[in-house]
């Protein structure tokens, strides 16, 4: 175990903040180039985020936040928990951490040159292992919880595709059961599954997909949008059929419905970001019909709205008030629409402010730009932070969303 950070180390870390602001992305880019030279480590990463530069940018923001808050790390508790959940989903283990330490310190030395004095490298070595020990400890707790949960597991488990459903022209759902015939752990509404996939011509790939099914079902359902130019989603759409198996980790993630908090809920989503909200909606319908629930969704047109029959049924039964925004018109194209309010255009911050419920907890998921606008609007309305919750897609390289 690394010793707690001393005052000298903390002072040096704070003094490096300007250098991180100026060179943070260069440092993390160099760090990843060193890490990814090792095939064992490279296979742990989503390589698409390396190609578009999003992962180094996201890590640079996280490292900067760590340095800026080195004297008040409690402020980063949410970010630490999110990282631990991501690591568990990817089966990151204690033996992986020394590789990252060597790559990070080597990158700092390479990018900063003579400015990376022995004192700076020593302070950052201590800071890294201080945080690493926190993560390793929390990740160990989560792994143990998974193993001790009925139907849970550690590592990778084969899940068989029991059913496959085309939701829209570019969205497909996969219903997954345990290939060994055993039980599956009850997921928390909002969690995701991490997959280890071997894509012909592309090699090992890791991806996370939110669980869109109700907690407690005999299966998990993931709902995948085909990404233009993507590697994994086109393969899932074109090559994975009923009877095939996929390797998955235990459900993970900290963007979950808070069942301890009573009061109104607003599920604010766009695109395929509705997937965790569907699981939350199903959980709310299972447990409490008296709770006010509003489901707000943005899509291009009526043909791009998945799960309309399910949403319509929930609305017709009074479980939810539903608002669907169509950026290219209001025509629902003959899909079931009972109980759904249709709107032309995108979900706007003006509409959000006009309909703001100050007693509600908002759960937000969708493209980064959508989340940034929605989160910023709610913050500007002085809604308490505890009532604004959101999930990242991709690598979350937006400074307003990372911390």
Short mmCIF file of C-alpha atoms in Angstrom, two decimals:
data_model
loop_
_atom_site.label_atom_id
_atom_site.label_comp_id
_atom_site.label_asym_id
_atom_site.label_seq_id
_atom_site.Cartn_x
_atom_site.Cartn_y
_atom_site.Cartn_z
CA UNK A 1 0.00 0.00 0.00
CA UNK A 2 1.29 3.48 -0.87
CA UNK A 3 1.55 5.97 1.97
CA UNK A 4 -0.96 8.84 2.12
CA UNK A 5 0.16 11.91 0.23
CA UNK A 6 2.30 14.25 2.26
CA UNK A 7 2.08 18.04 2.12
CA UNK A 8 5.17 18.31 -0.09
CA UNK A 9 3.74 15.94 -2.71
CA UNK A 10 0.39 17.71 -2.70
CA UNK A 11 2.06 21.09 -3.15
CA UNK A 12 4.08 19.80 -6.11
CA UNK A 13 0.99 18.26 -7.74
CA UNK A 14 -0.90 21.57 -7.41
CA UNK A 15 2.09 23.39 -8.93
CA UNK A 16 1.91 21.15 -12.03
CA UNK A 17 -1.68 22.19 -12.84
CA UNK A 18 -0.62 24.86 -15.40
CA UNK A 19 1.59 22.30 -17.16
CA UNK A 20 -1.29 19.82 -17.26
CA UNK A 21 -3.59 22.45 -18.75
CA UNK A 22 -1.02 23.16 -21.45
CA UNK A 23 0.28 19.65 -22.13
CA UNK A 24 -2.24 17.22 -20.61
CA UNK A 25 -3.49 15.76 -23.88
CA UNK A 26 0.07 15.36 -25.18
CA UNK A 27 0.99 13.51 -21.98
CA UNK A 28 -1.98 11.14 -22.09
CA UNK A 29 -1.53 10.56 -25.83
CA UNK A 30 2.07 9.57 -25.20
CA UNK A 31 1.00 7.46 -22.23
CA UNK A 32 -1.46 5.49 -24.35
CA UNK A 33 1.11 4.97 -27.10
CA UNK A 34 3.34 3.32 -24.49
CA UNK A 35 0.54 1.27 -22.95
CA UNK A 36 -0.87 0.07 -26.25
CA UNK A 37 2.50 -1.24 -27.37
CA UNK A 38 1.77 -4.12 -24.97
CA UNK A 39 -0.82 -6.45 -26.59
CA UNK A 40 -2.02 -7.68 -23.18
CA UNK A 41 -2.87 -4.13 -22.14
CA UNK A 42 -4.06 -3.00 -25.58
CA UNK A 43 -6.80 -5.63 -25.55
CA UNK A 44 -8.35 -3.96 -22.48
CA UNK A 45 -9.21 -0.79 -24.39
CA UNK A 46 -11.88 0.38 -26.79
CA UNK A 47 -9.60 1.18 -29.70
CA UNK A 48 -12.15 3.36 -31.49
CA UNK A 49 -11.63 5.97 -28.76
CA UNK A 50 -7.92 5.93 -29.49
CA UNK A 51 -8.45 6.55 -33.19
CA UNK A 52 -10.65 9.61 -32.68
CA UNK A 53 -8.52 11.01 -29.85
CA UNK A 54 -11.38 11.02 -27.37
CA UNK A 55 -9.82 8.67 -24.80
CA UNK A 56 -6.59 10.67 -24.31
CA UNK A 57 -8.65 13.86 -24.02
CA UNK A 58 -10.98 12.30 -21.45
CA UNK A 59 -8.08 10.99 -19.40
CA UNK A 60 -6.30 14.35 -19.57
CA UNK A 61 -9.40 16.01 -18.11
CA UNK A 62 -9.60 13.39 -15.36
CA UNK A 63 -5.90 13.79 -14.48
CA UNK A 64 -6.30 17.56 -14.41
CA UNK A 65 -9.33 17.27 -12.14
CA UNK A 66 -7.35 15.00 -9.82
CA UNK A 67 -4.50 17.48 -9.62
CA UNK A 68 -6.81 20.45 -9.06
CA UNK A 69 -8.64 18.63 -6.25
CA UNK A 70 -5.61 16.98 -4.64
CA UNK A 71 -6.39 18.81 -1.37
CA UNK A 72 -10.11 18.01 -1.50
CA UNK A 73 -10.46 14.59 -3.08
CA UNK A 74 -13.90 14.05 -1.56
CA UNK A 75 -15.20 16.26 -4.38
CA UNK A 76 -14.16 13.55 -6.85
CA UNK A 77 -15.95 10.67 -5.12
CA UNK A 78 -18.46 10.29 -7.94
CA UNK A 79 -15.74 10.21 -10.58
CA UNK A 80 -13.74 7.62 -8.62
CA UNK A 81 -16.80 5.39 -8.29
CA UNK A 82 -17.52 5.71 -12.01
CA UNK A 83 -13.93 4.76 -12.89
CA UNK A 84 -14.04 1.76 -10.53
CA UNK A 85 -17.28 0.52 -12.11
CA UNK A 86 -15.80 0.91 -15.60
CA UNK A 87 -12.68 -0.97 -14.56
CA UNK A 88 -14.71 -3.82 -13.08
CA UNK A 89 -16.76 -4.05 -16.26
CA UNK A 90 -13.54 -4.41 -18.24
CA UNK A 91 -12.01 -6.82 -15.71
CA UNK A 92 -9.12 -4.53 -14.83
CA UNK A 93 -7.01 -6.25 -12.15
CA UNK A 94 -4.36 -5.05 -9.66
CA UNK A 95 -1.57 -6.45 -11.82
CA UNK A 96 -2.50 -4.02 -14.61
CA UNK A 97 -1.79 -0.90 -12.54
CA UNK A 98 2.05 -0.98 -12.66
CA UNK A 99 1.90 -0.82 -16.46
CA UNK A 100 -0.13 2.39 -16.25
CA UNK A 101 2.23 3.87 -13.66
CA UNK A 102 5.26 3.28 -15.86
CA UNK A 103 3.49 4.65 -18.94
CA UNK A 104 2.21 7.76 -17.16
CA UNK A 105 5.50 8.71 -15.53
CA UNK A 106 7.39 7.95 -18.72
CA UNK A 107 4.99 10.16 -20.67
CA UNK A 108 5.34 13.05 -18.21
CA UNK A 109 9.12 12.83 -18.49
CA UNK A 110 9.00 12.59 -22.30
CA UNK A 111 6.61 15.52 -22.85
CA UNK A 112 7.90 17.91 -20.19
CA UNK A 113 11.58 17.12 -20.71
CA UNK A 114 13.89 18.85 -18.26
CA UNK A 115 10.88 20.45 -16.55
CA UNK A 116 9.96 16.97 -15.25
CA UNK A 117 12.34 17.12 -12.30
CA UNK A 118 12.93 14.10 -10.05
CA UNK A 119 10.79 15.84 -7.42
CA UNK A 120 7.86 16.16 -9.85
CA UNK A 121 8.14 12.56 -10.99
CA UNK A 122 8.35 11.36 -7.40
CA UNK A 123 5.28 13.39 -6.40
CA UNK A 124 3.28 12.10 -9.36
CA UNK A 125 4.38 8.54 -8.61
CA UNK A 126 3.03 8.92 -5.08
CA UNK A 127 -0.16 10.57 -6.34
CA UNK A 128 -0.74 7.81 -8.87
CA UNK A 129 -0.34 5.00 -6.36
CA UNK A 130 -2.43 6.82 -3.78
CA UNK A 131 -5.36 6.90 -6.24
CA UNK A 132 -4.55 3.43 -7.60
CA UNK A 133 -4.81 1.94 -4.12
CA UNK A 134 -8.21 3.57 -3.64
CA UNK A 135 -9.41 2.15 -6.97
CA UNK A 136 -7.94 -1.30 -6.38
CA UNK A 137 -9.64 -1.46 -3.00
CA UNK A 138 -13.02 -0.34 -4.32
CA UNK A 139 -12.78 -2.61 -7.35
CA UNK A 140 -12.00 -5.56 -5.09
CA UNK A 141 -15.15 -4.81 -3.11
CA UNK A 142 -17.25 -4.72 -6.27
CA UNK A 143 -15.77 -7.98 -7.58
CA UNK A 144 -16.59 -9.65 -4.25
CA UNK A 145 -20.14 -8.26 -4.31
CA UNK A 146 -20.62 -9.66 -7.81
CA UNK A 147 -19.39 -13.12 -6.86
CA UNK A 148 -21.58 -13.22 -3.76
CA UNK A 149 -24.74 -12.07 -5.54
CA UNK A 150 -27.08 -14.89 -6.63
CA UNK A 151 -26.46 -15.44 -10.32
CA UNK A 152 -23.39 -13.20 -10.26
CA UNK A 153 -19.91 -13.97 -11.52
CA UNK A 154 -16.38 -12.62 -11.82
CA UNK A 155 -14.52 -12.43 -15.09
CA UNK A 156 -16.18 -13.31 -18.38
CA UNK A 157 -19.29 -15.46 -18.82
CA UNK A 158 -20.86 -16.74 -22.03
CA UNK A 159 -24.32 -15.31 -22.70
CA UNK A 160 -26.41 -16.87 -25.45
CA UNK A 161 -28.60 -14.82 -27.79
CA UNK A 162 -32.10 -16.15 -27.14
CA UNK A 163 -33.90 -13.62 -29.30
CA UNK A 164 -33.05 -10.81 -31.64
CA UNK A 165 -35.47 -7.97 -32.46
CA UNK A 166 -35.16 -5.20 -35.03
CA UNK A 167 -36.45 -2.07 -33.30
CA UNK A 168 -35.81 0.50 -36.04
CA UNK A 169 -33.84 0.45 -39.31
CA UNK A 170 -30.60 1.05 -37.37
CA UNK A 171 -31.37 -0.31 -33.86
CA UNK A 172 -31.43 -3.99 -32.89
CA UNK A 173 -32.07 -5.61 -29.50
CA UNK A 174 -30.44 -8.83 -28.31
CA UNK A 175 -32.04 -10.90 -25.52
CA UNK A 176 -29.28 -12.73 -23.64
CA UNK A 177 -29.44 -15.72 -21.28
CA UNK A 178 -26.69 -17.66 -19.54
CA UNK A 179 -25.15 -20.19 -21.93
CA UNK A 180 -24.61 -22.53 -18.97
CA UNK A 181 -28.33 -22.45 -18.15
CA UNK A 182 -27.73 -20.83 -14.78
CA UNK A 183 -29.37 -17.83 -13.17
CA UNK A 184 -28.39 -14.26 -13.93
CA UNK A 185 -27.70 -11.61 -11.31
CA UNK A 186 -30.43 -9.01 -10.93
CA UNK A 187 -29.02 -5.83 -12.41
CA UNK A 188 -29.65 -2.35 -11.06
CA UNK A 189 -31.79 -0.30 -13.46
CA UNK A 190 -29.39 1.81 -15.51
CA UNK A 191 -26.38 -0.54 -15.45
CA UNK A 192 -24.55 -1.89 -18.50
CA UNK A 193 -22.83 -5.06 -19.64
CA UNK A 194 -19.21 -5.04 -20.81
CA UNK A 195 -18.36 -7.43 -23.64
CA UNK A 196 -15.10 -9.04 -24.77
CA UNK A 197 -15.49 -9.65 -28.47
CA UNK A 198 -13.25 -11.03 -31.19
CA UNK A 199 -14.15 -9.32 -34.46
CA UNK A 200 -12.80 -10.96 -37.63
CA UNK A 201 -10.25 -8.66 -39.22
CA UNK A 202 -10.15 -6.39 -36.18
CA UNK A 203 -9.13 -8.64 -33.30
CA UNK A 204 -10.16 -8.29 -29.65
CA UNK A 205 -12.59 -5.49 -28.84
CA UNK A 206 -14.22 -4.25 -25.60
CA UNK A 207 -17.57 -2.49 -25.55
CA UNK A 208 -20.21 -1.48 -23.00
CA UNK A 209 -23.94 -1.64 -23.75
CA UNK A 210 -26.66 -0.52 -21.36
CA UNK A 211 -29.18 -3.12 -20.23
CA UNK A 212 -32.60 -2.08 -21.56
CA UNK A 213 -34.66 -4.86 -19.91
CA UNK A 214 -36.44 -4.89 -16.57
CA UNK A 215 -34.47 -5.93 -13.48
CA UNK A 216 -35.26 -9.43 -12.30
CA UNK A 217 -36.09 -10.86 -15.71
CA UNK A 218 -34.62 -14.22 -16.74
CA UNK A 219 -32.48 -12.46 -19.33
CA UNK A 220 -30.60 -9.29 -20.11
CA UNK A 221 -31.46 -7.23 -23.17
CA UNK A 222 -29.04 -4.87 -24.88
CA UNK A 223 -30.13 -2.47 -27.60
CA UNK A 224 -27.49 -1.47 -30.13
CA UNK A 225 -27.51 1.29 -32.73
CA UNK A 226 -25.45 0.72 -35.88
CA UNK A 227 -22.70 3.35 -35.83
CA UNK A 228 -21.57 4.57 -39.23
CA UNK A 229 -17.95 3.53 -39.73
CA UNK A 230 -18.00 1.51 -36.53
CA UNK A 231 -16.39 -1.88 -35.95
CA UNK A 232 -18.47 -3.63 -33.31
CA UNK A 233 -22.03 -2.43 -33.87
CA UNK A 234 -22.13 -3.36 -37.60
CA UNK A 235 -20.73 -6.79 -36.69
CA UNK A 236 -23.41 -7.28 -34.05
CA UNK A 237 -26.11 -6.23 -36.51
CA UNK A 238 -24.86 -8.33 -39.40
CA UNK A 239 -23.22 -11.36 -37.84
CA UNK A 240 -24.74 -12.15 -34.43
CA UNK A 241 -27.86 -14.29 -34.53
CA UNK A 242 -30.04 -16.35 -32.24
CA UNK A 243 -28.02 -19.18 -30.70
CA UNK A 244 -24.71 -17.31 -30.84
CA UNK A 245 -22.82 -16.58 -27.62
CA UNK A 246 -21.06 -13.42 -26.40
CA UNK A 247 -18.64 -13.07 -23.48
CA UNK A 248 -19.82 -10.54 -20.90
CA UNK A 249 -18.84 -9.27 -17.47
CA UNK A 250 -21.25 -8.92 -14.56
CA UNK A 251 -23.57 -5.86 -14.81
CA UNK A 252 -21.75 -2.71 -13.72
CA UNK A 253 -22.14 1.06 -13.62
CA UNK A 254 -23.09 3.78 -11.15
CA UNK A 255 -25.74 5.53 -13.27
CA UNK A 256 -28.61 3.74 -11.57
CA UNK A 257 -32.08 4.56 -10.38
CA UNK A 258 -31.86 5.70 -6.76
CA UNK A 259 -34.59 3.66 -5.08
CA UNK A 260 -33.87 5.28 -1.72
CA UNK A 261 -35.06 8.67 -2.98
CA UNK A 262 -38.80 9.09 -3.33
CA UNK A 263 -40.34 11.80 -5.46
CA UNK A 264 -40.88 12.55 -9.14
CA UNK A 265 -38.54 11.15 -11.79
CA UNK A 266 -37.78 12.62 -15.21
CA UNK A 267 -36.04 10.32 -17.72
CA UNK A 268 -34.53 12.72 -20.25
CA UNK A 269 -33.03 10.93 -23.25
CA UNK A 270 -32.16 11.13 -26.92
CA UNK A 271 -31.10 8.63 -29.57
CA UNK A 272 -30.02 5.25 -28.25
CA UNK A 273 -29.52 6.94 -24.88
CA UNK A 274 -32.99 5.76 -23.95
CA UNK A 275 -31.68 2.25 -23.20
CA UNK A 276 -30.83 2.66 -19.48
CA UNK A 277 -33.97 4.76 -19.04
CA UNK A 278 -36.09 1.86 -20.34
CA UNK A 279 -34.75 -0.34 -17.55
CA UNK A 280 -35.44 2.42 -15.01
CA UNK A 281 -38.97 2.88 -16.34
CA UNK A 282 -39.65 -0.85 -16.08
CA UNK A 283 -38.32 -0.90 -12.50
CA UNK A 284 -40.52 2.03 -11.51
CA UNK A 285 -43.57 0.33 -13.01
CA UNK A 286 -42.77 -2.81 -11.00
CA UNK A 287 -42.50 -1.12 -7.64
CA UNK A 288 -44.45 2.11 -7.31
CA UNK A 289 -47.41 3.17 -9.43
CA UNK A 290 -48.00 6.32 -7.36
CA UNK A 291 -44.69 7.95 -8.24
CA UNK A 292 -44.74 10.68 -10.88
CA UNK A 293 -42.63 9.59 -13.86
CA UNK A 294 -42.01 11.54 -17.05
CA UNK A 295 -40.24 10.03 -20.05
CA UNK A 296 -38.85 12.57 -22.52
CA UNK A 297 -37.24 11.32 -25.71
CA UNK A 298 -35.75 12.91 -28.81
CA UNK A 299 -35.42 11.20 -32.21
CA UNK A 300 -35.17 12.14 -35.88
CA UNK A 301 -38.62 10.88 -36.91
CA UNK A 302 -41.31 8.40 -35.94
CA UNK A 303 -39.52 5.50 -37.62
CA UNK A 304 -36.45 6.14 -35.42
CA UNK A 305 -38.30 5.69 -32.11
CA UNK A 306 -37.67 2.21 -30.66
CA UNK A 307 -39.97 0.45 -28.19
CA UNK A 308 -43.00 2.54 -29.06
CA UNK A 309 -45.50 -0.24 -28.19
CA UNK A 310 -43.89 -0.66 -24.76
CA UNK A 311 -43.82 3.07 -24.11
CA UNK A 312 -47.40 3.45 -25.30
CA UNK A 313 -48.57 0.63 -23.02
CA UNK A 314 -46.81 2.16 -20.01
CA UNK A 315 -48.35 5.55 -20.75
CA UNK A 316 -51.83 4.10 -21.30
CA UNK A 317 -51.62 2.34 -17.92
CA UNK A 318 -50.73 5.61 -16.22
CA UNK A 319 -47.20 4.58 -15.27
CA UNK A 320 -45.61 7.47 -17.15
CA UNK A 321 -46.23 10.73 -18.97
CA UNK A 322 -44.40 10.50 -22.28
CA UNK A 323 -43.15 13.29 -24.52
CA UNK A 324 -41.50 12.39 -27.81
CA UNK A 325 -39.72 15.06 -29.87
CA UNK A 326 -39.13 14.49 -33.58
CA UNK A 327 -36.55 16.78 -35.15
CA UNK A 328 -37.83 16.03 -38.66
CA UNK A 329 -41.58 16.31 -38.06
CA UNK A 330 -44.39 15.03 -35.86
CA UNK A 331 -45.63 12.14 -38.02
CA UNK A 332 -45.53 8.97 -35.89
CA UNK A 333 -45.82 6.89 -39.09
CA UNK A 334 -48.75 4.77 -37.93
CA UNK A 335 -46.92 3.46 -34.85
CA UNK A 336 -48.87 3.04 -31.57
CA UNK A 337 -49.12 6.48 -29.98
CA UNK A 338 -51.69 6.17 -27.18
CA UNK A 339 -50.68 8.23 -24.18
CA UNK A 340 -47.73 9.89 -25.93
CA UNK A 341 -47.44 13.64 -26.52
CA UNK A 342 -45.70 14.32 -29.81
CA UNK A 343 -43.63 17.46 -30.41
CA UNK A 344 -41.97 18.89 -33.50
CA UNK A 345 -38.28 19.77 -33.22
CA UNK A 346 -35.56 18.88 -30.76
CA UNK A 347 -35.79 18.88 -26.99
CA UNK A 348 -34.85 22.47 -26.18
CA UNK A 349 -33.46 23.99 -23.02
CA UNK A 350 -36.34 26.49 -23.14
CA UNK A 351 -38.85 23.62 -23.00
CA UNK A 352 -36.87 22.02 -20.20
CA UNK A 353 -36.95 25.21 -18.16
CA UNK A 354 -40.66 25.75 -18.80
CA UNK A 355 -41.52 22.25 -17.60
CA UNK A 356 -38.95 22.12 -14.80
CA UNK A 357 -40.05 20.15 -11.74
CA UNK A 358 -37.86 21.27 -8.84
CA UNK A 359 -38.89 18.23 -6.79
CA UNK A 360 -37.83 15.73 -9.47
CA UNK A 361 -34.61 13.82 -10.00
CA UNK A 362 -33.49 14.04 -13.64
CA UNK A 363 -31.75 11.06 -15.28
CA UNK A 364 -30.10 12.16 -18.53
CA UNK A 365 -28.55 10.01 -21.23
CA UNK A 366 -27.78 10.68 -24.86
CA UNK A 367 -25.14 12.26 -27.10
CA UNK A 368 -22.58 14.38 -25.24
CA UNK A 369 -23.83 17.65 -26.76
CA UNK A 370 -27.41 16.85 -25.71
CA UNK A 371 -26.33 15.99 -22.16
CA UNK A 372 -24.14 19.09 -21.91
CA UNK A 373 -27.06 21.34 -22.89
CA UNK A 374 -29.54 19.63 -20.57
CA UNK A 375 -27.17 19.47 -17.59
CA UNK A 376 -26.10 23.08 -18.05
CA UNK A 377 -29.73 24.26 -18.20
CA UNK A 378 -30.63 22.41 -15.01
CA UNK A 379 -27.55 23.75 -13.23
CA UNK A 380 -28.39 27.29 -14.34
CA UNK A 381 -31.82 26.79 -12.78
CA UNK A 382 -30.00 25.94 -9.53
CA UNK A 383 -31.37 22.43 -9.34
CA UNK A 384 -29.34 20.58 -6.66
CA UNK A 385 -26.55 18.41 -8.03
CA UNK A 386 -28.05 15.33 -6.40
CA UNK A 387 -31.10 15.76 -8.64
CA UNK A 388 -29.05 15.85 -11.89
CA UNK A 389 -27.70 12.43 -12.89
CA UNK A 390 -26.29 11.41 -16.23
CA UNK A 391 -24.48 8.64 -18.07
CA UNK A 392 -21.71 8.95 -20.63
CA UNK A 393 -21.61 7.32 -24.01
CA UNK A 394 -18.16 6.95 -25.52
CA UNK A 395 -15.19 8.25 -23.56
CA UNK A 396 -16.82 11.35 -22.05
CA UNK A 397 -14.22 13.82 -23.27
CA UNK A 398 -16.35 16.85 -22.42
CA UNK A 399 -14.95 18.90 -19.50
CA UNK A 400 -18.45 19.86 -18.33
CA UNK A 401 -19.43 16.20 -17.99
CA UNK A 402 -16.25 14.45 -16.84
CA UNK A 403 -16.10 15.82 -13.28
#
